[in-house]
Amino acid sequence: MSAMGIFRAAVWGLIAGCVAIIVYFGALQPRMTNELPPAAAAGADSTSGIGGPFTMTAHTGETVTEATYSGKPWLMFMGFTHCPDICPTTLAEMTSWFEELGSDADLIQAFLVTVDPERDTVDVLAQYMTSFDERILALRPAPEELERFAKAFKIHYEKVPFGEDDYTMDHTAGVLMFDSEGEFSGTLDLHEPRDTTISKLRRLIGKDRTT
Amino acid sequence: MLFLRLGLTAAIIASGSIARLDFAFAAESEVVIEEAKIAMPPRGAPSMAGYLVIRNGSDEAVAVEAVESEMFGSISIHVTTIENGVASMRPAPIPFQIPGHSELQMKPGGVHLMIADPSAGLEAGGSVGLDVRFTDGSVVRAEAELVPFGGRPADHHHGASHE
């Protein structure tokens, strides 16, 4: 076996170990259960069972509910402004997708939902969002509303102590897509090729040029 | 604690943050830092991310103890992992080991620097000196380019793990 072969075997061994750890913790960790399925909600009778009513404040000050932008496909990303790495990266990517789609992106409604309403006030979000495409709306749920919303949309978030007197938020990664009927229709992954993302978005708005 | 550390280390390796050097760098015998970048923060955000590629061309493992700069109040090494669709950010295990003939590739959604408290205004296009201090007492200075927020480092294509 060559040195490279041994190295590969070692890496695969570590990957297998890592997967075992993930499976072990995944099985033991308490997951949020959908105890109170909201009645008569957008998407509540959908096959995915993902969706429900919500009321949040946008960074523009307007109140946004599940009805405000119904009829449009949605992109939904969970994040928070104290997140230095994947949140700004995802929002900058989203901004560049919208640039590429041009006016077609007007047909989509994109949301950043903060999972850290404690620190992300409407004023903080208003300042933060000036760095990104103006079509992306940041939404702030009140803390109890975030809990209900997370259950209905099957979103995971968790406050984790960090350093001496700080905390960070674990949160569902990726961008969730909902079609114009409010049906959950998959996710956009930051690591997938850009062409894949753009064609998924064109399909979502019904302007897929290839089919 | 040990178990947590092993889990994080395994996640770092599985994410491709540590890659074996290929033949192009076989002749190097020292530690080199390249592609140092700091992404400007969105307006009002309290911290920003930095990304380095630290290449260890020597036979021995090296370990990063700290990254420092006179320009910033705090710099720490963090790891973002995405497991079961959930993103988590944790402090990286310090000292951060880089095996011989391997490189650490920091990137969004992986190992990165979390940088806070700049002592002066920052502008995209400028650069800032960063000192990477190793456990053997050596310090390697890198000049980090300030790139627009969300600016991601170009994919880095010479590690054997990219095959």
mmCIF file of C-alpha atoms in Angstrom:
data_model
loop_
_atom_site.group_PDB
_atom_site.id
_atom_site.type_symbol
_atom_site.label_atom_id
_atom_site.label_comp_id
_atom_site.label_asym_id
_atom_site.label_seq_id
_atom_site.Cartn_x
_atom_site.Cartn_y
_atom_site.Cartn_z
ATOM 1 C CA MET A 1 0.000 0.000 0.000
ATOM 2 C CA SER A 2 1.430 3.381 -0.980
ATOM 3 C CA ALA A 3 1.693 6.274 1.467
ATOM 4 C CA MET A 4 -1.234 7.910 -0.351
ATOM 5 C CA GLY A 5 -3.208 4.676 0.007
ATOM 6 C CA ILE A 6 -2.589 4.561 3.728
ATOM 7 C CA PHE A 7 -3.552 8.230 4.017
ATOM 8 C CA ARG A 8 -6.777 7.622 2.086
ATOM 9 C CA ALA A 9 -7.629 4.648 4.269
ATOM 10 C CA ALA A 10 -6.996 6.763 7.376
ATOM 11 C CA VAL A 11 -9.199 9.588 6.087
ATOM 12 C CA TRP A 12 -12.035 7.194 5.244
ATOM 13 C CA GLY A 13 -11.653 5.670 8.705
ATOM 14 C CA LEU A 14 -11.985 9.109 10.280
ATOM 15 C CA ILE A 15 -14.981 9.927 8.089
ATOM 16 C CA ALA A 16 -16.643 6.666 9.160
ATOM 17 C CA GLY A 17 -15.892 7.567 12.788
ATOM 18 C CA CYS A 18 -17.342 11.011 12.281
ATOM 19 C CA VAL A 19 -20.518 9.612 10.718
ATOM 20 C CA ALA A 20 -20.846 7.218 13.658
ATOM 21 C CA ILE A 21 -20.573 10.173 16.064
ATOM 22 C CA ILE A 22 -23.176 12.157 14.121
ATOM 23 C CA VAL A 23 -25.572 9.186 14.054
ATOM 24 C CA TYR A 24 -24.989 8.561 17.777
ATOM 25 C CA PHE A 25 -25.721 12.159 18.750
ATOM 26 C CA GLY A 26 -28.481 12.521 16.178
ATOM 27 C CA ALA A 27 -30.309 9.596 17.762
ATOM 28 C CA LEU A 28 -29.859 10.862 21.320
ATOM 29 C CA GLN A 29 -30.495 14.549 20.879
ATOM 30 C CA PRO A 30 -33.984 15.703 21.703
ATOM 31 C CA ARG A 31 -35.585 16.976 18.530
ATOM 32 C CA MET A 32 -38.362 19.498 18.454
ATOM 33 C CA THR A 33 -41.671 17.794 18.052
ATOM 34 C CA ASN A 34 -44.595 19.239 16.219
ATOM 35 C CA GLU A 35 -46.988 19.126 19.184
ATOM 36 C CA LEU A 36 -49.445 21.759 18.071
ATOM 37 C CA PRO A 37 -49.984 21.596 14.340
ATOM 38 C CA PRO A 38 -51.555 24.901 13.380
ATOM 39 C CA ALA A 39 -55.000 24.598 11.889
ATOM 40 C CA ALA A 40 -56.055 26.239 8.622
ATOM 41 C CA ALA A 41 -52.550 27.488 7.966
ATOM 42 C CA ALA A 42 -50.747 28.102 4.731
ATOM 43 C CA GLY A 43 -49.290 24.784 3.820
ATOM 44 C CA ALA A 44 -50.870 23.010 6.801
ATOM 45 C CA ASP A 45 -52.714 20.547 4.580
ATOM 46 C CA SER A 46 -49.711 20.149 2.307
ATOM 47 C CA THR A 47 -48.001 16.831 1.873
ATOM 48 C CA SER A 48 -44.842 18.086 3.545
ATOM 49 C CA GLY A 49 -46.724 19.405 6.578
ATOM 50 C CA ILE A 50 -44.246 22.298 6.658
ATOM 51 C CA GLY A 51 -45.749 25.738 7.141
ATOM 52 C CA GLY A 52 -48.252 27.586 9.237
ATOM 53 C CA PRO A 53 -49.409 31.023 10.301
ATOM 54 C CA PHE A 54 -46.909 33.516 11.664
ATOM 55 C CA THR A 55 -46.702 37.188 12.551
ATOM 56 C CA MET A 56 -43.334 38.940 12.500
ATOM 57 C CA THR A 57 -41.946 42.448 12.138
ATOM 58 C CA ALA A 58 -39.893 43.174 9.033
ATOM 59 C CA HIS A 59 -36.765 45.342 9.146
ATOM 60 C CA THR A 60 -38.808 47.936 7.263
ATOM 61 C CA GLY A 61 -41.204 48.115 10.219
ATOM 62 C CA GLU A 62 -44.118 46.442 8.427
ATOM 63 C CA THR A 63 -45.936 43.498 9.999
ATOM 64 C CA VAL A 64 -45.573 40.377 7.883
ATOM 65 C CA THR A 65 -47.768 37.301 8.161
ATOM 66 C CA GLU A 66 -47.994 34.120 6.079
ATOM 67 C CA ALA A 67 -50.665 35.923 3.999
ATOM 68 C CA THR A 68 -48.660 39.074 3.197
ATOM 69 C CA TYR A 69 -46.710 37.498 0.355
ATOM 70 C CA SER A 70 -48.864 34.439 -0.362
ATOM 71 C CA GLY A 71 -49.046 33.635 -4.061
ATOM 72 C CA LYS A 72 -45.322 34.285 -4.522
ATOM 73 C CA PRO A 73 -42.641 31.628 -4.125
ATOM 74 C CA TRP A 74 -40.528 32.173 -1.005
ATOM 75 C CA LEU A 75 -36.931 31.713 -0.034
ATOM 76 C CA MET A 76 -36.391 31.450 3.691
ATOM 77 C CA PHE A 77 -33.077 31.541 5.507
ATOM 78 C CA MET A 78 -32.548 31.298 9.263
ATOM 79 C CA GLY A 79 -29.705 33.411 10.581
ATOM 80 C CA PHE A 80 -28.601 36.117 12.999
ATOM 81 C CA THR A 81 -26.362 39.161 12.835
ATOM 82 C CA HIS A 82 -23.783 37.861 15.363
ATOM 83 C CA CYS A 83 -22.947 35.049 12.906
ATOM 84 C CA PRO A 84 -19.726 36.049 11.095
ATOM 85 C CA ASP A 85 -19.292 33.164 8.692
ATOM 86 C CA ILE A 86 -22.165 31.451 6.930
ATOM 87 C CA CYS A 87 -24.913 34.064 7.460
ATOM 88 C CA PRO A 88 -23.252 36.963 5.605
ATOM 89 C CA THR A 89 -21.875 34.481 3.061
ATOM 90 C CA THR A 90 -25.357 33.084 2.361
ATOM 91 C CA LEU A 91 -26.951 36.549 2.158
ATOM 92 C CA ALA A 92 -24.186 37.780 -0.165
ATOM 93 C CA GLU A 93 -24.742 34.698 -2.348
ATOM 94 C CA MET A 94 -28.486 35.343 -2.352
ATOM 95 C CA THR A 95 -27.768 38.933 -3.402
ATOM 96 C CA SER A 96 -25.660 37.664 -6.307
ATOM 97 C CA TRP A 97 -28.394 35.172 -7.382
ATOM 98 C CA PHE A 98 -30.859 38.076 -7.456
ATOM 99 C CA GLU A 99 -28.449 40.152 -9.537
ATOM 100 C CA GLU A 100 -28.205 37.300 -12.031
ATOM 101 C CA LEU A 101 -31.992 36.784 -12.147
ATOM 102 C CA GLY A 102 -32.574 40.511 -12.585
ATOM 103 C CA SER A 103 -36.241 41.501 -12.661
ATOM 104 C CA ASP A 104 -37.281 37.805 -12.531
ATOM 105 C CA ALA A 105 -36.179 37.894 -8.885
ATOM 106 C CA ASP A 106 -39.067 40.337 -8.235
ATOM 107 C CA LEU A 107 -41.328 37.297 -8.564
ATOM 108 C CA ILE A 108 -39.725 35.719 -5.477
ATOM 109 C CA GLN A 109 -40.010 36.876 -1.876
ATOM 110 C CA ALA A 110 -36.852 36.172 0.131
ATOM 111 C CA PHE A 111 -36.768 36.268 3.938
ATOM 112 C CA LEU A 112 -34.052 36.195 6.544
ATOM 113 C CA VAL A 113 -35.742 35.063 9.767
ATOM 114 C CA THR A 114 -33.604 35.887 12.795
ATOM 115 C CA VAL A 115 -33.234 33.084 15.331
ATOM 116 C CA ASP A 116 -31.769 35.629 17.761
ATOM 117 C CA PRO A 117 -34.597 38.143 18.375
ATOM 118 C CA GLU A 118 -32.982 39.005 21.724
ATOM 119 C CA ARG A 119 -30.072 40.835 20.024
ATOM 120 C CA ASP A 120 -31.524 41.354 16.552
ATOM 121 C CA THR A 121 -33.914 44.222 17.070
ATOM 122 C CA VAL A 122 -35.729 45.758 14.096
ATOM 123 C CA ASP A 123 -33.206 48.634 14.149
ATOM 124 C CA VAL A 124 -30.221 46.243 14.098
ATOM 125 C CA LEU A 125 -31.788 44.310 11.212
ATOM 126 C CA ALA A 126 -32.585 47.509 9.300
ATOM 127 C CA GLN A 127 -28.931 48.538 9.401
ATOM 128 C CA TYR A 128 -27.679 45.022 8.589
ATOM 129 C CA MET A 129 -29.937 44.585 5.554
ATOM 130 C CA THR A 130 -28.610 47.708 3.822
ATOM 131 C CA SER A 131 -25.607 45.528 2.919
ATOM 132 C CA PHE A 132 -27.710 43.116 0.841
ATOM 133 C CA ASP A 133 -30.220 43.065 -2.031
ATOM 134 C CA GLU A 134 -33.120 45.307 -1.044
ATOM 135 C CA ARG A 135 -35.619 42.623 -2.086
ATOM 136 C CA ILE A 136 -34.568 40.442 0.881
ATOM 137 C CA LEU A 137 -36.744 41.115 3.936
ATOM 138 C CA ALA A 138 -35.396 40.429 7.421
ATOM 139 C CA LEU A 139 -38.115 39.249 9.803
ATOM 140 C CA ARG A 140 -38.020 39.430 13.586
ATOM 141 C CA PRO A 141 -40.373 37.103 15.422
ATOM 142 C CA ALA A 142 -41.016 37.776 19.109
ATOM 143 C CA PRO A 143 -39.285 34.977 21.096
ATOM 144 C CA GLU A 144 -42.551 33.005 21.720
ATOM 145 C CA GLU A 145 -43.481 33.464 18.086
ATOM 146 C CA LEU A 146 -40.097 32.074 17.028
ATOM 147 C CA GLU A 147 -40.820 28.930 19.029
ATOM 148 C CA ARG A 148 -44.214 28.402 17.356
ATOM 149 C CA PHE A 149 -42.833 29.243 13.926
ATOM 150 C CA ALA A 150 -39.922 26.803 14.333
ATOM 151 C CA LYS A 151 -42.305 23.966 15.195
ATOM 152 C CA ALA A 152 -44.618 24.695 12.257
ATOM 153 C CA PHE A 153 -41.769 25.079 9.767
ATOM 154 C CA LYS A 154 -39.720 22.231 11.274
ATOM 155 C CA ILE A 155 -36.778 24.513 11.941
ATOM 156 C CA HIS A 156 -34.119 23.840 14.524
ATOM 157 C CA TYR A 157 -32.598 26.614 16.609
ATOM 158 C CA GLU A 158 -30.803 26.495 19.901
ATOM 159 C CA LYS A 159 -28.978 28.992 22.077
ATOM 160 C CA VAL A 160 -25.491 27.731 22.947
ATOM 161 C CA PRO A 161 -23.199 29.373 25.549
ATOM 162 C CA PHE A 162 -20.006 30.646 23.941
ATOM 163 C CA GLY A 163 -16.953 31.999 25.709
ATOM 164 C CA GLU A 164 -17.375 33.722 29.051
ATOM 165 C CA ASP A 165 -20.559 35.721 28.708
ATOM 166 C CA ASP A 166 -21.484 35.277 25.100
ATOM 167 C CA TYR A 167 -23.705 32.884 23.183
ATOM 168 C CA THR A 168 -24.143 31.652 19.659
ATOM 169 C CA MET A 169 -27.141 30.137 17.890
ATOM 170 C CA ASP A 170 -27.246 26.749 16.222
ATOM 171 C CA HIS A 171 -29.725 26.971 13.386
ATOM 172 C CA THR A 172 -31.107 25.166 10.341
ATOM 173 C CA ALA A 173 -28.664 25.813 7.512
ATOM 174 C CA GLY A 174 -29.456 26.193 3.829
ATOM 175 C CA VAL A 175 -32.170 28.222 2.152
ATOM 176 C CA LEU A 176 -35.678 26.739 2.234
ATOM 177 C CA MET A 177 -37.803 27.088 -0.912
ATOM 178 C CA PHE A 178 -41.595 27.302 -0.952
ATOM 179 C CA ASP A 179 -43.531 27.339 -4.219
ATOM 180 C CA SER A 180 -46.297 29.820 -5.058
ATOM 181 C CA GLU A 181 -48.869 27.505 -3.409
ATOM 182 C CA GLY A 182 -46.952 27.609 -0.140
ATOM 183 C CA GLU A 183 -45.665 24.068 -0.547
ATOM 184 C CA PHE A 184 -42.143 23.342 0.719
ATOM 185 C CA SER A 185 -40.104 22.485 -2.365
ATOM 186 C CA GLY A 186 -36.566 21.782 -1.226
ATOM 187 C CA THR A 187 -33.483 23.623 -0.103
ATOM 188 C CA LEU A 188 -30.594 25.523 -1.647
ATOM 189 C CA ASP A 189 -27.241 24.444 -0.315
ATOM 190 C CA LEU A 190 -24.357 26.917 -0.140
ATOM 191 C CA HIS A 191 -21.965 24.242 -1.351
ATOM 192 C CA GLU A 192 -23.823 23.243 -4.501
ATOM 193 C CA PRO A 193 -22.682 24.622 -7.882
ATOM 194 C CA ARG A 194 -24.049 28.062 -8.713
ATOM 195 C CA ASP A 195 -25.667 26.809 -11.966
ATOM 196 C CA THR A 196 -27.663 24.267 -9.958
ATOM 197 C CA THR A 197 -28.919 26.995 -7.642
ATOM 198 C CA ILE A 198 -29.878 29.333 -10.494
ATOM 199 C CA SER A 199 -31.794 26.601 -12.332
ATOM 200 C CA LYS A 200 -33.620 25.638 -9.123
ATOM 201 C CA LEU A 201 -34.614 29.298 -8.700
ATOM 202 C CA ARG A 202 -35.807 29.567 -12.321
ATOM 203 C CA ARG A 203 -37.866 26.419 -11.835
ATOM 204 C CA LEU A 204 -39.300 27.904 -8.621
ATOM 205 C CA ILE A 205 -40.500 31.031 -10.434
ATOM 206 C CA GLY A 206 -41.718 28.975 -13.382
ATOM 207 C CA LYS A 207 -39.236 30.512 -15.836
ATOM 208 C CA ASP A 208 -37.158 27.460 -16.456
ATOM 209 C CA ARG A 209 -35.678 27.970 -19.912
ATOM 210 C CA THR A 210 -34.492 24.412 -20.326
ATOM 211 C CA THR A 211 -37.830 22.583 -20.034
ATOM 212 C CA MET B 1 -14.599 17.017 26.715
ATOM 213 C CA LEU B 2 -12.120 14.687 25.041
ATOM 214 C CA PHE B 3 -14.979 13.148 23.115
ATOM 215 C CA LEU B 4 -16.213 16.563 21.984
ATOM 216 C CA ARG B 5 -12.694 17.407 20.862
ATOM 217 C CA LEU B 6 -12.354 14.177 18.900
ATOM 218 C CA GLY B 7 -15.741 14.791 17.288
ATOM 219 C CA LEU B 8 -14.746 18.298 16.217
ATOM 220 C CA THR B 9 -11.381 17.114 14.936
ATOM 221 C CA ALA B 10 -13.083 14.389 12.914
ATOM 222 C CA ALA B 11 -15.532 16.977 11.554
ATOM 223 C CA ILE B 12 -12.650 19.284 10.594
ATOM 224 C CA ILE B 13 -10.946 16.485 8.694
ATOM 225 C CA ALA B 14 -14.167 15.272 7.068
ATOM 226 C CA SER B 15 -14.999 18.814 5.905
ATOM 227 C CA GLY B 16 -11.794 18.887 3.853
ATOM 228 C CA SER B 17 -10.282 21.722 5.897
ATOM 229 C CA ILE B 18 -7.072 19.733 6.306
ATOM 230 C CA ALA B 19 -5.665 18.475 3.013
ATOM 231 C CA ARG B 20 -2.540 16.557 2.183
ATOM 232 C CA LEU B 21 -0.061 18.511 0.038
ATOM 233 C CA ASP B 22 0.575 17.278 -3.479
ATOM 234 C CA PHE B 23 3.910 17.059 -5.281
ATOM 235 C CA ALA B 24 3.929 20.692 -6.361
ATOM 236 C CA PHE B 25 4.838 21.661 -2.803
ATOM 237 C CA ALA B 26 6.951 18.639 -1.917
ATOM 238 C CA ALA B 27 10.127 20.711 -2.053
ATOM 239 C CA GLU B 28 8.890 23.224 0.533
ATOM 240 C CA SER B 29 10.179 22.617 3.996
ATOM 241 C CA GLU B 30 8.545 25.324 6.007
ATOM 242 C CA VAL B 31 5.255 26.854 7.046
ATOM 243 C CA VAL B 32 3.730 29.249 4.520
ATOM 244 C CA ILE B 33 0.544 31.309 4.792
ATOM 245 C CA GLU B 34 -1.237 32.338 1.649
ATOM 246 C CA GLU B 35 -4.625 33.562 0.462
ATOM 247 C CA ALA B 36 -5.167 35.499 3.676
ATOM 248 C CA LYS B 37 -8.508 37.284 3.476
ATOM 249 C CA ILE B 38 -10.810 39.109 5.833
ATOM 250 C CA ALA B 39 -14.416 39.562 4.714
ATOM 251 C CA MET B 40 -15.788 43.012 5.539
ATOM 252 C CA PRO B 41 -18.758 42.729 7.920
ATOM 253 C CA PRO B 42 -22.277 43.728 6.857
ATOM 254 C CA ARG B 43 -23.253 47.124 8.323
ATOM 255 C CA GLY B 44 -23.761 46.950 12.057
ATOM 256 C CA ALA B 45 -22.500 43.372 12.406
ATOM 257 C CA PRO B 46 -20.247 43.047 15.456
ATOM 258 C CA SER B 47 -17.753 40.606 13.985
ATOM 259 C CA MET B 48 -16.295 39.448 10.704
ATOM 260 C CA ALA B 49 -14.734 36.302 9.333
ATOM 261 C CA GLY B 50 -11.184 35.763 8.127
ATOM 262 C CA TYR B 51 -9.782 32.908 6.067
ATOM 263 C CA LEU B 52 -6.193 31.699 5.713
ATOM 264 C CA VAL B 53 -4.481 28.817 4.015
ATOM 265 C CA ILE B 54 -1.668 27.580 6.276
ATOM 266 C CA ARG B 55 0.650 25.197 4.465
ATOM 267 C CA ASN B 56 2.961 23.024 6.492
ATOM 268 C CA GLY B 57 5.692 21.772 4.148
ATOM 269 C CA SER B 58 7.796 20.353 6.961
ATOM 270 C CA ASP B 59 7.974 16.706 8.062
ATOM 271 C CA GLU B 60 6.672 17.499 11.528
ATOM 272 C CA ALA B 61 3.197 18.533 12.658
ATOM 273 C CA VAL B 62 2.850 22.164 13.716
ATOM 274 C CA ALA B 63 0.179 23.616 15.994
ATOM 275 C CA VAL B 64 -1.366 27.077 15.857
ATOM 276 C CA GLU B 65 -1.689 28.656 19.284
ATOM 277 C CA ALA B 66 -3.145 32.032 18.326
ATOM 278 C CA VAL B 67 -3.728 34.519 15.561
ATOM 279 C CA GLU B 68 -3.048 38.109 16.571
ATOM 280 C CA SER B 69 -3.156 41.590 15.084
ATOM 281 C CA GLU B 70 -2.628 45.061 16.465
ATOM 282 C CA MET B 71 -5.642 46.091 14.372
ATOM 283 C CA PHE B 72 -8.193 43.932 16.196
ATOM 284 C CA GLY B 73 -9.266 43.484 19.807
ATOM 285 C CA SER B 74 -9.946 39.787 19.352
ATOM 286 C CA ILE B 75 -9.281 37.014 16.866
ATOM 287 C CA SER B 76 -10.332 33.444 17.553
ATOM 288 C CA ILE B 77 -10.366 30.276 15.494
ATOM 289 C CA HIS B 78 -13.822 28.787 15.036
ATOM 290 C CA VAL B 79 -15.316 25.861 13.229
ATOM 291 C CA THR B 80 -18.709 25.893 11.520
ATOM 292 C CA THR B 81 -20.094 22.407 11.076
ATOM 293 C CA ILE B 82 -23.310 21.450 9.339
ATOM 294 C CA GLU B 83 -24.762 18.216 10.670
ATOM 295 C CA ASN B 84 -28.274 16.960 9.985
ATOM 296 C CA GLY B 85 -28.940 20.277 8.241
ATOM 297 C CA VAL B 86 -28.109 22.296 11.364
ATOM 298 C CA ALA B 87 -25.250 24.811 11.341
ATOM 299 C CA SER B 88 -23.240 25.147 14.547
ATOM 300 C CA MET B 89 -20.273 27.326 15.339
ATOM 301 C CA ARG B 90 -17.794 26.259 18.016
ATOM 302 C CA PRO B 91 -14.316 27.297 19.146
ATOM 303 C CA ALA B 92 -11.718 25.207 17.309
ATOM 304 C CA PRO B 93 -9.553 22.874 19.368
ATOM 305 C CA ILE B 94 -6.451 24.931 20.381
ATOM 306 C CA PRO B 95 -3.602 24.325 19.751
ATOM 307 C CA PHE B 96 -4.810 23.610 16.238
ATOM 308 C CA GLN B 97 -2.771 20.761 14.752
ATOM 309 C CA ILE B 98 -1.639 20.744 11.127
ATOM 310 C CA PRO B 99 0.124 17.474 10.229
ATOM 311 C CA GLY B 100 3.399 17.487 8.259
ATOM 312 C CA HIS B 101 3.043 17.957 4.490
ATOM 313 C CA SER B 102 -0.554 19.132 4.922
ATOM 314 C CA GLU B 103 -2.403 22.384 4.798
ATOM 315 C CA LEU B 104 -5.272 23.956 6.693
ATOM 316 C CA GLN B 105 -7.727 25.565 4.274
ATOM 317 C CA MET B 106 -10.072 27.925 6.082
ATOM 318 C CA LYS B 107 -13.392 28.571 4.300
ATOM 319 C CA PRO B 108 -17.016 29.639 4.868
ATOM 320 C CA GLY B 109 -18.907 26.799 6.524
ATOM 321 C CA GLY B 110 -15.635 25.330 7.873
ATOM 322 C CA VAL B 111 -12.664 26.497 9.915
ATOM 323 C CA HIS B 112 -12.498 30.309 10.001
ATOM 324 C CA LEU B 113 -11.252 33.226 12.068
ATOM 325 C CA MET B 114 -13.818 35.247 13.991
ATOM 326 C CA ILE B 115 -12.504 38.783 14.207
ATOM 327 C CA ALA B 116 -13.911 41.619 16.327
ATOM 328 C CA ASP B 117 -13.177 45.099 17.645
ATOM 329 C CA PRO B 118 -11.217 46.748 14.827
ATOM 330 C CA SER B 119 -9.197 49.672 16.163
ATOM 331 C CA ALA B 120 -9.816 51.817 13.077
ATOM 332 C CA GLY B 121 -12.105 51.986 10.064
ATOM 333 C CA LEU B 122 -11.595 49.207 7.533
ATOM 334 C CA GLU B 123 -12.032 49.515 3.806
ATOM 335 C CA ALA B 124 -12.376 46.801 1.198
ATOM 336 C CA GLY B 125 -9.269 46.732 -0.950
ATOM 337 C CA GLY B 126 -6.942 47.467 1.974
ATOM 338 C CA SER B 127 -4.950 44.941 3.933
ATOM 339 C CA VAL B 128 -4.142 44.119 7.555
ATOM 340 C CA GLY B 129 -1.187 42.245 9.036
ATOM 341 C CA LEU B 130 -1.995 39.062 10.968
ATOM 342 C CA ASP B 131 0.518 37.146 13.099
ATOM 343 C CA VAL B 132 0.022 33.414 13.332
ATOM 344 C CA ARG B 133 1.768 32.131 16.456
ATOM 345 C CA PHE B 134 2.722 28.467 16.735
ATOM 346 C CA THR B 135 3.327 26.388 19.882
ATOM 347 C CA ASP B 136 7.073 26.162 19.115
ATOM 348 C CA GLY B 137 7.284 29.925 19.571
ATOM 349 C CA SER B 138 7.575 30.776 15.874
ATOM 350 C CA VAL B 139 5.410 33.488 14.349
ATOM 351 C CA VAL B 140 4.483 33.759 10.679
ATOM 352 C CA ARG B 141 3.098 37.099 9.518
ATOM 353 C CA ALA B 142 0.492 37.265 6.779
ATOM 354 C CA GLU B 143 -0.887 40.303 5.007
ATOM 355 C CA ALA B 144 -4.665 39.738 4.853
ATOM 356 C CA GLU B 145 -6.606 41.380 2.038
ATOM 357 C CA LEU B 146 -9.876 43.062 3.037
ATOM 358 C CA VAL B 147 -12.533 41.762 0.665
ATOM 359 C CA PRO B 148 -16.224 42.812 0.355
ATOM 360 C CA PHE B 149 -18.552 41.115 2.856
ATOM 361 C CA GLY B 150 -19.532 37.620 1.903
ATOM 362 C CA GLY B 151 -16.470 37.514 -0.335
ATOM 363 C CA ARG B 152 -15.489 33.897 -0.320
ATOM 364 C CA PRO B 153 -11.986 32.688 -0.944
ATOM 365 C CA ALA B 154 -11.558 31.137 -4.355
ATOM 366 C CA ASP B 155 -11.665 27.362 -4.295
ATOM 367 C CA HIS B 156 -8.256 26.119 -3.620
ATOM 368 C CA HIS B 157 -7.195 23.338 -5.902
ATOM 369 C CA HIS B 158 -3.915 21.782 -5.140
ATOM 370 C CA GLY B 159 -4.640 19.525 -2.183
ATOM 371 C CA ALA B 160 -4.793 15.790 -2.922
ATOM 372 C CA SER B 161 -8.211 15.625 -1.246
ATOM 373 C CA HIS B 162 -9.744 17.432 -4.222
ATOM 374 C CA GLU B 163 -9.176 14.551 -6.595
#
